[in-house]
Coordinates of C-alpha atoms in Angstrom, one line a residue:
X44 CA 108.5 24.9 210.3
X45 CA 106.2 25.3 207.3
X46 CA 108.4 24.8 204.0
X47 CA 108.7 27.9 201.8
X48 CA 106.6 28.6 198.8
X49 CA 107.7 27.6 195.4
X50 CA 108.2 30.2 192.9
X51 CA 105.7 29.7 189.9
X52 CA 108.7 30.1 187.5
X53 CA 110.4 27.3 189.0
X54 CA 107.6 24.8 188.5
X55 CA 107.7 22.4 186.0
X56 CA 105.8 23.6 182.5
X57 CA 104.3 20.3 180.9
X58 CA 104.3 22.0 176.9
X59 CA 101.9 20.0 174.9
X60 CA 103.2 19.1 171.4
X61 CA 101.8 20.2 168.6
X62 CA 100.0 17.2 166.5
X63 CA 101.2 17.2 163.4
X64 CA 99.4 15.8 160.3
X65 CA 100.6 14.6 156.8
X66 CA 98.5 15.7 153.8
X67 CA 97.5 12.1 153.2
X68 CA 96.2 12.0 156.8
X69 CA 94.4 15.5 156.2
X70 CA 92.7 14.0 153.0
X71 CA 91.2 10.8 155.2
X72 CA 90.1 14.0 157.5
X73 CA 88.2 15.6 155.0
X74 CA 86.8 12.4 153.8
X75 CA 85.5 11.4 157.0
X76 CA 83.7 15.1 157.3
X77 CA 82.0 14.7 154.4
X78 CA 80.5 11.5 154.8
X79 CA 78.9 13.0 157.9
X80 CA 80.8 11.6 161.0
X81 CA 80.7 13.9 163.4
X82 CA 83.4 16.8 163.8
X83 CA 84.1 16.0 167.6
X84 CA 84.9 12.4 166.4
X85 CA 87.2 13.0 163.8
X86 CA 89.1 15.4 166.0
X87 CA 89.3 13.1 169.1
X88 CA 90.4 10.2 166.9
X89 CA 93.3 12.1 165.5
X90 CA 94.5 14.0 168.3
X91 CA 93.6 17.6 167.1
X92 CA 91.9 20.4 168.3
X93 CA 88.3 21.4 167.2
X94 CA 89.9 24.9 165.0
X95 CA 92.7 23.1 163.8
X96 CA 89.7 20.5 161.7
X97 CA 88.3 23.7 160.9
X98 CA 91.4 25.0 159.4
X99 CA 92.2 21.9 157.1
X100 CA 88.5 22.2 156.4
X101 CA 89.1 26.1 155.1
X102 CA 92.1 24.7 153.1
X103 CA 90.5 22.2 151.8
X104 CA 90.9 22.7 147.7
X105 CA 94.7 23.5 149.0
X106 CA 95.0 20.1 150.8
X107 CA 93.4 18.6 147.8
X108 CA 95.6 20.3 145.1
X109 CA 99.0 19.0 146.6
X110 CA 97.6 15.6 146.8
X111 CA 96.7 15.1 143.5
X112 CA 99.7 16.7 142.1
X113 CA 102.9 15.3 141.4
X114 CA 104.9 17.9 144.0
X115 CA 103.8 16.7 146.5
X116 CA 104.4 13.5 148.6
X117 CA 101.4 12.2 150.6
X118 CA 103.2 11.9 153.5
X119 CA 104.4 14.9 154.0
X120 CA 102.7 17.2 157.1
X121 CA 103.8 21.1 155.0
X122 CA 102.0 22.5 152.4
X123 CA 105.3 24.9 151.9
X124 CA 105.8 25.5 148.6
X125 CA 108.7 27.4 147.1
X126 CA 108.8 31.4 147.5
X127 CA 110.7 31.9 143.8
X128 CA 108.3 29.8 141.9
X129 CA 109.1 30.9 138.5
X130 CA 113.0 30.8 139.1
X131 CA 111.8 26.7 139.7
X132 CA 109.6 26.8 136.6
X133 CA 112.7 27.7 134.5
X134 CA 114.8 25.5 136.0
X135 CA 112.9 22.5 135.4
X136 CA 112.1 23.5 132.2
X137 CA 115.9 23.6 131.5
X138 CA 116.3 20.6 132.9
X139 CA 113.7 18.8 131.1
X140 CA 114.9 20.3 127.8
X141 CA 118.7 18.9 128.8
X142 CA 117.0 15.5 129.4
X143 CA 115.3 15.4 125.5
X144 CA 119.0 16.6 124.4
X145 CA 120.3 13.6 126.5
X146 CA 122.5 15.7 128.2
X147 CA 123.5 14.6 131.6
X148 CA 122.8 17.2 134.9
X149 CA 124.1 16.4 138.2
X150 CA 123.8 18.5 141.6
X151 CA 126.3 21.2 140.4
X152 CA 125.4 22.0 137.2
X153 CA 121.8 22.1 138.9
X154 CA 122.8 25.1 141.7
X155 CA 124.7 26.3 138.9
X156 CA 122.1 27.1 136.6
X157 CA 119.5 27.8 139.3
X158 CA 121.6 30.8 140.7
X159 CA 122.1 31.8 136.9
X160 CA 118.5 31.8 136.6
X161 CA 118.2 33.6 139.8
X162 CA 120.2 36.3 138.6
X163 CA 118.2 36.5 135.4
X164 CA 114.7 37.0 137.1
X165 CA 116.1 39.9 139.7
X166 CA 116.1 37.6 142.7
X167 CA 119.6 38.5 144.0
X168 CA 119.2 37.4 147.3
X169 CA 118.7 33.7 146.7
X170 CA 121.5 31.2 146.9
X171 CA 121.2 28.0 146.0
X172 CA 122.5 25.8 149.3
X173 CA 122.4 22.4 150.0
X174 CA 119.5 22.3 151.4
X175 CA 117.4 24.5 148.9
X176 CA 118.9 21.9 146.0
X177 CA 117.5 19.0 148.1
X178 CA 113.6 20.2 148.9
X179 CA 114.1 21.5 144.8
X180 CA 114.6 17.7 144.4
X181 CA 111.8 16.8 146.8
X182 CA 109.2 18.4 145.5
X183 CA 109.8 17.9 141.5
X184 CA 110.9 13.8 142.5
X185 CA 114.1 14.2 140.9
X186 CA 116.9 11.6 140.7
X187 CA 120.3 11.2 139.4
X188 CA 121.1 8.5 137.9
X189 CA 124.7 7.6 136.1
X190 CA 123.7 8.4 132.2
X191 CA 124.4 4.9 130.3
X192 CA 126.6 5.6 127.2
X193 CA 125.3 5.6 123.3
X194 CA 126.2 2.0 122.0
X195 CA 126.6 3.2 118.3
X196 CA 127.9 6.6 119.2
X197 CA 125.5 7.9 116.7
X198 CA 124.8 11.9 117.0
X199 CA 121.4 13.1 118.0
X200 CA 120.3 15.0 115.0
X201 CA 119.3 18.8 117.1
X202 CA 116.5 19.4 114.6
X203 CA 114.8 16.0 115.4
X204 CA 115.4 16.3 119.3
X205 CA 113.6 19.9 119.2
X206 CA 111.0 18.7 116.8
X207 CA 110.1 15.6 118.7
X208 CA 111.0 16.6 122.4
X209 CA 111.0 20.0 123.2
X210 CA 108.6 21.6 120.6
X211 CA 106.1 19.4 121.6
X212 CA 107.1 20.1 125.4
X213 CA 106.2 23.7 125.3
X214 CA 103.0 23.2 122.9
X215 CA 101.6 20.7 125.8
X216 CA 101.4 23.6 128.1
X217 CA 100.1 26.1 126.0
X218 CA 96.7 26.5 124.0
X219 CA 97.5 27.8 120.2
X220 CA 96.0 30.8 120.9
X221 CA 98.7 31.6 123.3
X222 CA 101.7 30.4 121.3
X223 CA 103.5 33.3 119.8
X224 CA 106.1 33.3 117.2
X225 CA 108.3 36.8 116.5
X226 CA 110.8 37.5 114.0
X227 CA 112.9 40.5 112.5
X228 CA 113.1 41.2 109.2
X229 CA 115.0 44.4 107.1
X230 CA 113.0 46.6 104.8
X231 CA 114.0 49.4 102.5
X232 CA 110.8 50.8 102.7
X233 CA 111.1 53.3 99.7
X234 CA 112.9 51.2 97.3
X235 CA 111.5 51.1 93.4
X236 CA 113.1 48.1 91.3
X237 CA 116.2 49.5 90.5
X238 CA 116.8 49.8 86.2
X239 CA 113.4 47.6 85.9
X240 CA 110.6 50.4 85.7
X241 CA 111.1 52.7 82.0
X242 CA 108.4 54.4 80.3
X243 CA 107.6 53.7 77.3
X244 CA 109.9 55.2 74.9
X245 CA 112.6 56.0 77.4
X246 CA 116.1 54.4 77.8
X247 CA 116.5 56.1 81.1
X248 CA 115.4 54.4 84.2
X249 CA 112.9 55.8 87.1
X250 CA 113.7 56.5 89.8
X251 CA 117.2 54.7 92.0
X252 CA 117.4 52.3 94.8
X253 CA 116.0 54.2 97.9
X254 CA 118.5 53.1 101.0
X255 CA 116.4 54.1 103.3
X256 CA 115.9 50.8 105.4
X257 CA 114.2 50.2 108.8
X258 CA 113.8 46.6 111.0
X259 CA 110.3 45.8 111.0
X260 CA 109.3 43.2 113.7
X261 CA 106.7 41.1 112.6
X262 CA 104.7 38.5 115.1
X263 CA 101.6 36.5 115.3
X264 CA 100.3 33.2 117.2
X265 CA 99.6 29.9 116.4
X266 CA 95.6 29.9 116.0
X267 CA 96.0 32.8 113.6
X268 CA 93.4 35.1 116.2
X269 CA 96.0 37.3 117.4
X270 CA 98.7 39.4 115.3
X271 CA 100.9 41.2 117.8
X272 CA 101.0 45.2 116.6
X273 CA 104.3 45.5 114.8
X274 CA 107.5 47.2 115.9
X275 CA 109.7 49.3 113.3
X276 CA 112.9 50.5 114.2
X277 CA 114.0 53.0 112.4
X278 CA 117.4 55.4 112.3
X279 CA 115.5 58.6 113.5
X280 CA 114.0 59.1 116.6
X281 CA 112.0 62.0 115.6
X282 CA 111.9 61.8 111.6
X283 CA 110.5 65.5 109.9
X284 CA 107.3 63.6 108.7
X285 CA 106.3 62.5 112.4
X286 CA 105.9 66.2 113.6
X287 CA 102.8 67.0 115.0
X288 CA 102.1 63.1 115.1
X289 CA 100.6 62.2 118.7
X290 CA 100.1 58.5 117.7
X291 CA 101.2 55.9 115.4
X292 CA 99.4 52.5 114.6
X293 CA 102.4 50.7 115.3
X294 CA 105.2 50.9 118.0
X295 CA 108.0 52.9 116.9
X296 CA 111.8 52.8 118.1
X297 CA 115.5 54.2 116.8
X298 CA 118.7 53.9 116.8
X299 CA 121.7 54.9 114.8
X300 CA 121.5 51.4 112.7
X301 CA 117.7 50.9 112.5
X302 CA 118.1 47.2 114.2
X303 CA 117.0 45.6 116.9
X304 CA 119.1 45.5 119.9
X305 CA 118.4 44.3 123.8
X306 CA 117.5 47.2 124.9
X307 CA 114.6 47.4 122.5
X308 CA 114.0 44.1 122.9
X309 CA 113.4 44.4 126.8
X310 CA 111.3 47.3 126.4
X311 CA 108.9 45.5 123.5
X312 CA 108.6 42.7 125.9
X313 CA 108.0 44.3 129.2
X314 CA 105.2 46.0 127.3
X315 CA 103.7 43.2 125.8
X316 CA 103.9 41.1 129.1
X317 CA 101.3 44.3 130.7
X318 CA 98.9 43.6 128.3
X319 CA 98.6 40.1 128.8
X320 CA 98.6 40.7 132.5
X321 CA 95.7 43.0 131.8
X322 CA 94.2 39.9 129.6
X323 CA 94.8 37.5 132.5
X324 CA 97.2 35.2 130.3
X325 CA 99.9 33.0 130.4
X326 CA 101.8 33.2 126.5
X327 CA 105.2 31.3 125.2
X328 CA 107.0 33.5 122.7
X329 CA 109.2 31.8 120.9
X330 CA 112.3 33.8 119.7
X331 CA 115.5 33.6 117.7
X332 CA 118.7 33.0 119.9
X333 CA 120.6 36.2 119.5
X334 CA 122.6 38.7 121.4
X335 CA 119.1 41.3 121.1
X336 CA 116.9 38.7 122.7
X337 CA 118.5 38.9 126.1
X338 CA 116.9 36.9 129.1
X339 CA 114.2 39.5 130.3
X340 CA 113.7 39.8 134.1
X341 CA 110.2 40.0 135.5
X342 CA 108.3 39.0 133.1
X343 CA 104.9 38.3 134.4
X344 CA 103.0 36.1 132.0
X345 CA 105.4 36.2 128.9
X346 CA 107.6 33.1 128.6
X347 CA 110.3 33.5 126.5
X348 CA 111.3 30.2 124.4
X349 CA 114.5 30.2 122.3
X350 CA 115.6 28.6 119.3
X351 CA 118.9 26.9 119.6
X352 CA 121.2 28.9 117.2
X353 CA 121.7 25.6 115.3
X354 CA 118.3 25.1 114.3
X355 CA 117.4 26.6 110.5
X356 CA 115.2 29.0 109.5
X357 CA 112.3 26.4 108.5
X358 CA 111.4 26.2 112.2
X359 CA 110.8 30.2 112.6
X360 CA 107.0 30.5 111.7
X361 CA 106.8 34.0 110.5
X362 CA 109.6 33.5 107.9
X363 CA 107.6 30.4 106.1
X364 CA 105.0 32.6 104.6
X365 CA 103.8 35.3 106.7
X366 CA 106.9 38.1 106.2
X367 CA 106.5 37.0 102.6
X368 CA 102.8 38.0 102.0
X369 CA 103.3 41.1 104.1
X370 CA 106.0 42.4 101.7
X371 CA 104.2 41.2 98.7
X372 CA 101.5 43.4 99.9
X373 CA 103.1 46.3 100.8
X374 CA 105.6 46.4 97.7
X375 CA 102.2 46.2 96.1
X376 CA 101.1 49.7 97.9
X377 CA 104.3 51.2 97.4
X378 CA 103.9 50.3 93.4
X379 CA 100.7 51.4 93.2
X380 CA 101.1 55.0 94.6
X381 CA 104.2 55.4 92.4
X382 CA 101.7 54.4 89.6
X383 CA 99.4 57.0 90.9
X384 CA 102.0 59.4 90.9
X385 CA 102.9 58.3 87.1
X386 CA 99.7 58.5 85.9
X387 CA 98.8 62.3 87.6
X388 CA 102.8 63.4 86.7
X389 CA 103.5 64.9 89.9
X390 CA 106.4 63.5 91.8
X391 CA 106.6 60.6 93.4
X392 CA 107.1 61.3 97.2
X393 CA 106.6 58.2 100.2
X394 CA 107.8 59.1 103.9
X395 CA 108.3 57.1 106.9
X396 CA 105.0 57.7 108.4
X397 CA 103.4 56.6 104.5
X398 CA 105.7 53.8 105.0
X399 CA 104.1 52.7 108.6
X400 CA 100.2 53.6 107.9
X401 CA 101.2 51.5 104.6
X402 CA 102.7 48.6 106.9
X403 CA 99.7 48.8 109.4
X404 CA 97.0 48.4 106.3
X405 CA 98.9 45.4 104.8
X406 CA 99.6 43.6 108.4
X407 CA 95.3 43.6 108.7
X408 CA 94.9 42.0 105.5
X409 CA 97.3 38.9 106.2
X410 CA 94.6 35.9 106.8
X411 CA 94.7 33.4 110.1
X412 CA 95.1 30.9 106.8
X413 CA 98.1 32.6 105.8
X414 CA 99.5 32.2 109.3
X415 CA 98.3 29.3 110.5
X416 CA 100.0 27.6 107.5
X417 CA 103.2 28.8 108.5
X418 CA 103.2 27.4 111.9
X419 CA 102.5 24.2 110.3
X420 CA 105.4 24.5 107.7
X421 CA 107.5 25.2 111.0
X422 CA 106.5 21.8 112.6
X423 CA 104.0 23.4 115.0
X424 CA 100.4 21.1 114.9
X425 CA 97.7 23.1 114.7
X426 CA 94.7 21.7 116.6
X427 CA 92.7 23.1 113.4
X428 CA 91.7 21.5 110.2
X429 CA 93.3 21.4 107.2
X430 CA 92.7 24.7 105.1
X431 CA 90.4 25.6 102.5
X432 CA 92.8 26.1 99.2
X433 CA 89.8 28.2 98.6
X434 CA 90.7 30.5 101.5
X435 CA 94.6 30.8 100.5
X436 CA 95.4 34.7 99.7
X437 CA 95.2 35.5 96.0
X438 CA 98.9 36.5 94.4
X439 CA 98.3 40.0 93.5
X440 CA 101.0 39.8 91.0
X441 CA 99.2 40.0 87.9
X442 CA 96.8 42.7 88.7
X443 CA 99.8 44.8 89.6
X444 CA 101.1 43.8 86.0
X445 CA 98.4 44.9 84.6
X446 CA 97.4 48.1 86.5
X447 CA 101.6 49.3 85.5
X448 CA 101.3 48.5 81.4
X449 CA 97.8 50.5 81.5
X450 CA 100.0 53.7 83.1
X451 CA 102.2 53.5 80.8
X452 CA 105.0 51.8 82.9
X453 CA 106.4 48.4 81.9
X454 CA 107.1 46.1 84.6
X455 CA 110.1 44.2 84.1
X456 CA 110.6 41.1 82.5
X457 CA 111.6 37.8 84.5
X458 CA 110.9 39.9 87.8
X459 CA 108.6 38.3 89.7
X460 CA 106.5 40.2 92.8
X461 CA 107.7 37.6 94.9
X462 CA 111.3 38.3 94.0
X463 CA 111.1 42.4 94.6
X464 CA 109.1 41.3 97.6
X465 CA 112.1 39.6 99.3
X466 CA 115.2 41.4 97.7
X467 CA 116.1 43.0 101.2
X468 CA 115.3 39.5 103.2
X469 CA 119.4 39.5 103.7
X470 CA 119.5 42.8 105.4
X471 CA 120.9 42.5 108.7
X472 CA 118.5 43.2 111.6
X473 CA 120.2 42.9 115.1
X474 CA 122.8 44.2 116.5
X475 CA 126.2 41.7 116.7
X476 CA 127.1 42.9 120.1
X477 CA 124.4 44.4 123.2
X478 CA 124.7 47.5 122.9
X479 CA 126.9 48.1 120.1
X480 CA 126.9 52.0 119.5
X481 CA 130.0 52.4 117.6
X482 CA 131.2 56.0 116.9
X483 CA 128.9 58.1 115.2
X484 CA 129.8 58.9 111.1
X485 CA 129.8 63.0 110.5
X486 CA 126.2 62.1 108.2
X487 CA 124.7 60.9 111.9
X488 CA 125.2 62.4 115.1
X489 CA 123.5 61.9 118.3
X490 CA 121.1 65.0 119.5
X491 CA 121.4 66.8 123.4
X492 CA 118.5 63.4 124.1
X493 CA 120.3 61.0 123.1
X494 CA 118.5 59.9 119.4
X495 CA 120.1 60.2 116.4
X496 CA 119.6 62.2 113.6
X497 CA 120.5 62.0 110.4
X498 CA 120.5 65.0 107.2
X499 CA 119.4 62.5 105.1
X500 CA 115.6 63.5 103.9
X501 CA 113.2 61.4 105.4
X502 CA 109.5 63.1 104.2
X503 CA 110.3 62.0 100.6
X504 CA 109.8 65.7 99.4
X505 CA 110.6 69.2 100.4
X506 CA 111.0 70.7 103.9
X507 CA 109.7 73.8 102.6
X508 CA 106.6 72.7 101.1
X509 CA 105.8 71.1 104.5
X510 CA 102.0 71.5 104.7
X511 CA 100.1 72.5 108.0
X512 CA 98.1 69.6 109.7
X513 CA 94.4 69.9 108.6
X514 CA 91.7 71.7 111.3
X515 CA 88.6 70.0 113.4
X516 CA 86.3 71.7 110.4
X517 CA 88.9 70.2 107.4
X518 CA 89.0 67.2 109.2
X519 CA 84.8 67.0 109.3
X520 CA 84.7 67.8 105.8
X521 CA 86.9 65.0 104.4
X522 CA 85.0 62.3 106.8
X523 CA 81.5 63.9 105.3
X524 CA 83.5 62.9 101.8
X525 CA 84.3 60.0 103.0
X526 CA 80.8 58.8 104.3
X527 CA 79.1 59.7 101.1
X528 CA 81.3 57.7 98.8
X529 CA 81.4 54.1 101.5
X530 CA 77.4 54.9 101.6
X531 CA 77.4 54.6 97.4
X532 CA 79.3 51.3 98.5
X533 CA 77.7 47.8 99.8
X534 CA 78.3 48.6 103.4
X535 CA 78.3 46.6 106.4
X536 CA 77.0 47.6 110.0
X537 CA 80.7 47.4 111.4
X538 CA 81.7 50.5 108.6
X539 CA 78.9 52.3 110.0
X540 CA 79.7 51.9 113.0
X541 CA 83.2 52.9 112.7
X542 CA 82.7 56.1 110.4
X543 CA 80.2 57.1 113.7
X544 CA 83.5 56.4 115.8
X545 CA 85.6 58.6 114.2
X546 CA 83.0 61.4 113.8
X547 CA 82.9 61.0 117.8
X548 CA 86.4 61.2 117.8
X549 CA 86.9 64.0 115.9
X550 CA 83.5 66.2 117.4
X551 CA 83.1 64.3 121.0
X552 CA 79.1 64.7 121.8
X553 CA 78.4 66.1 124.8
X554 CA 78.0 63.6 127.8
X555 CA 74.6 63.2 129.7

């Protein structure tokens, strides 16, 4: 009797494994082909198919990449690298920075942080198991080891450990040019010296303190290159004087207090982190440790840096002599159109939007010098050479002296430009709790949007002698004005080229 046939499904499937290969074994492979040996060779003597040496050959600059970094151990066969890669760049970075403080981290404070991190950055389904904790280990070669106890019990000094460990940490990883320092800072942007100005003859004073303050956010980077276009905050969303305006030269924000808060803060940042993605960088901004300078999520190419709240002032760059000459050289402006004013007799009037153009003309006059000296007075090492004295900005003090006793106006004695420069430095500039919006007084109350208003005069001058904005031909006229008084003048080609700019801008030509 002839046996039955065997089903095919019931015959035995011999599966042939899979060969596996570590990186170091895939580095000898592309060694070998290209030294020449032949491809059939190489493949036969390591057990692999003829596409599968074509693949590590495709993947080469991969393959080489893992094996020259640190991530990596040469004998392992996956080139799998971690799906939230910047959760894992903050984490080490945390971790490093807890090393330089000599504080000791074990596993749980590691998954700790890591899913704090996690919830930071937006990536709400990752949890931090076992096994995620030990490939995290893996690939960064970390190790625990029992911390051994100070013999003297001496303190670290913070100052010292941020100067000398993590200062120097972040600076490694980042060129100067993309090192960025930001800082708040109060200004009452109409305020005349109090009692100090009298004319001649007078016992009565000009003018009184103007309390009209706004937060002006002022930030540059290390090189000098690069000044970041500042942020005010002021109280009023849409102050009188900004009607009809479709553009300012700064970024403008508001809020019932004029200060920074988180909300702003995450907003300023998001923005600034699209226009370095546009400019293809990576930047560090380094930033006060404060209730408004929340962890942002999703940033992109900004890394934010924070100064531990116990570290002084001296290491913030912007407050060792850049916010300084700004306000020298705006309270300069603001003196000299009061002078103006003095010397025509008509009333002296300055707005918000006088206030910003003013800000936006004295911001493009501070020098890299200027800026690039601060960072160094903050401890940051400039890969530049000592500066010029020569090239140091010029105190404008006396000029302003003497420009005031020609008008007529005495300026007053023992008061210093530097000292009516900085006489709002105190003003507070960030909110004490996020989002903070305590009741609104009856003198501010919020509008149907949301902004807050206030019946406080913000133009500096009348609401009915509001003027109408000037037309295309008014506009042409003043530029023609304009052009034959900068041609009287030693010009360069970048003037002309600018005043042919705005004549475009304001009559377009035709295109072909």
């Amino acid at each position: 009797m002839a046996e039955a046939p065997v089903e095919a499904s019931t015959l035995p499937v011999t599966v042939k494994k899979k060969k596996s290969l570590s990186i170091e074994e895939k580095i000898d492979i592309i060694n070998a082909v290209e030294s020449g040996k032949k491809k059939a060779e190489i493949a036969a003597e390591y057990g692999i198919k003829k596409n599968s040496l074509s693949s590590i050959m495709k993947n080469k600059d991969k393959v080489l990449e893992a094996f020259e970094s640190l991530r990596f151990d040469p004998k392992r066969k996956r080139l799998r690298t971690a799906f939230y890669t910047d959760l894992e760049e903050a984490l080490m970075r945390w971790y490093r920075i807890a090393q330089c403080l000599n504080v000791p981290v074990n596993g749980p404070m590691l998954r700790l942080k890591a899913n704090d991190f996690a919830q930071k950055l937006g990536h709400n389904d990752f949890k931090c198991s076992n096994g995620w904790l030990d490939r995290f280990k893996s690939r960064y070669g970390l190790v625990f080891r029992a911390q051994p106890a100070e013999a003297s019990g001496v303190s670290v000094d913070p100052s010292t450990v941020w100067y000398q460990n993590i200062l120097p940490y972040y600076l490694s990883d980042y060129h100067p040019k993309n090192v960025f320092n930001v800082k708040e800072t109060g200004l009452l942007y109409r305020m005349l010296p109090t009692n100090t100005f009298a004319f001649k003859g007078e016992t009565c004073s000009v003018g009184k303190l103007c309390k009209d303050r706004i937060t002006l956010v002022v930030g540059a980077n290390m090189d000098g290159s690069e000044k970041l276009p500042l942020l005010v905050i002021g109280k009023n969303k849409n102050p009188h004087c900004f009607k009809g305006i479709k553009s300012l030269p700064v970024h403008y924000e508001a809020n019932r207090m004029a200060w920074m808060t988180s909300d702003i803060f995450e907003q300023w940042m998001q923005k600034l982190d699209e226009k370095f993605q546009a400019q293809q960088r990576r930047v560090v901004i380094f930033v006060d440790s404060s209730p408004a300078h929340p962890e942002v999520k999703n940033l992109k190419s900004i890394e934010l840096a924070f100064f531990p709240s116990c570290l002084s002032s001296k290491f913030v760059a912007m407050k060792q002599g850049v916010i300084k000459s700004l306000k020298i050289k705006y309270r300069h402006c603001l003196i000299k159109k009061f002078l103006s004013s003095v010397e025509d007799s008509r009333e002296f009037t300055f707005s918000l939007l006088d206030a910003v153009d003013t800000l936006h003309l004295c911001w493009s006059t501070v020098t890299s010098e200027t800026i690039i000296k601060s960072y160094e007075e903050a401890g940051f090492k400039s890969q530049k050479e000592e500066n010029d004295p020569a090239n140091a900005e010029r105190d404008p003090g006396l000029d302003l002296v003497t420009h005031a006793l020609g008008a007529g106006v005495e300026f007053p004695e023992g008061l210093s430009i530097e000292e009516y420069a900085a006489l709002d430095d105190d003003l507070e500039t960030c909110e004490a709790v996020p989002n903070d919006e305590s009741e609104c007084t009856e003198e501010s109350q919020p509008d149907e949007t949301g902004f807050y208003t206030s019946d406080e005069e913000d133009d500096g001058g009348s609401l009915e002698t509001e003027l109408p904005l000037p037309s295309k031909n008014e506009a042409l006229t003043a530029l023609d004005t304009l052009k034959k008084f900068l041609r009287s003048q030693d010009m360069n080609d970048g003037l002309h080229n600018s005043l042919a700019e705005l004549e475009n801008f304001i009559n377009p030509l035709p295109p072909k």
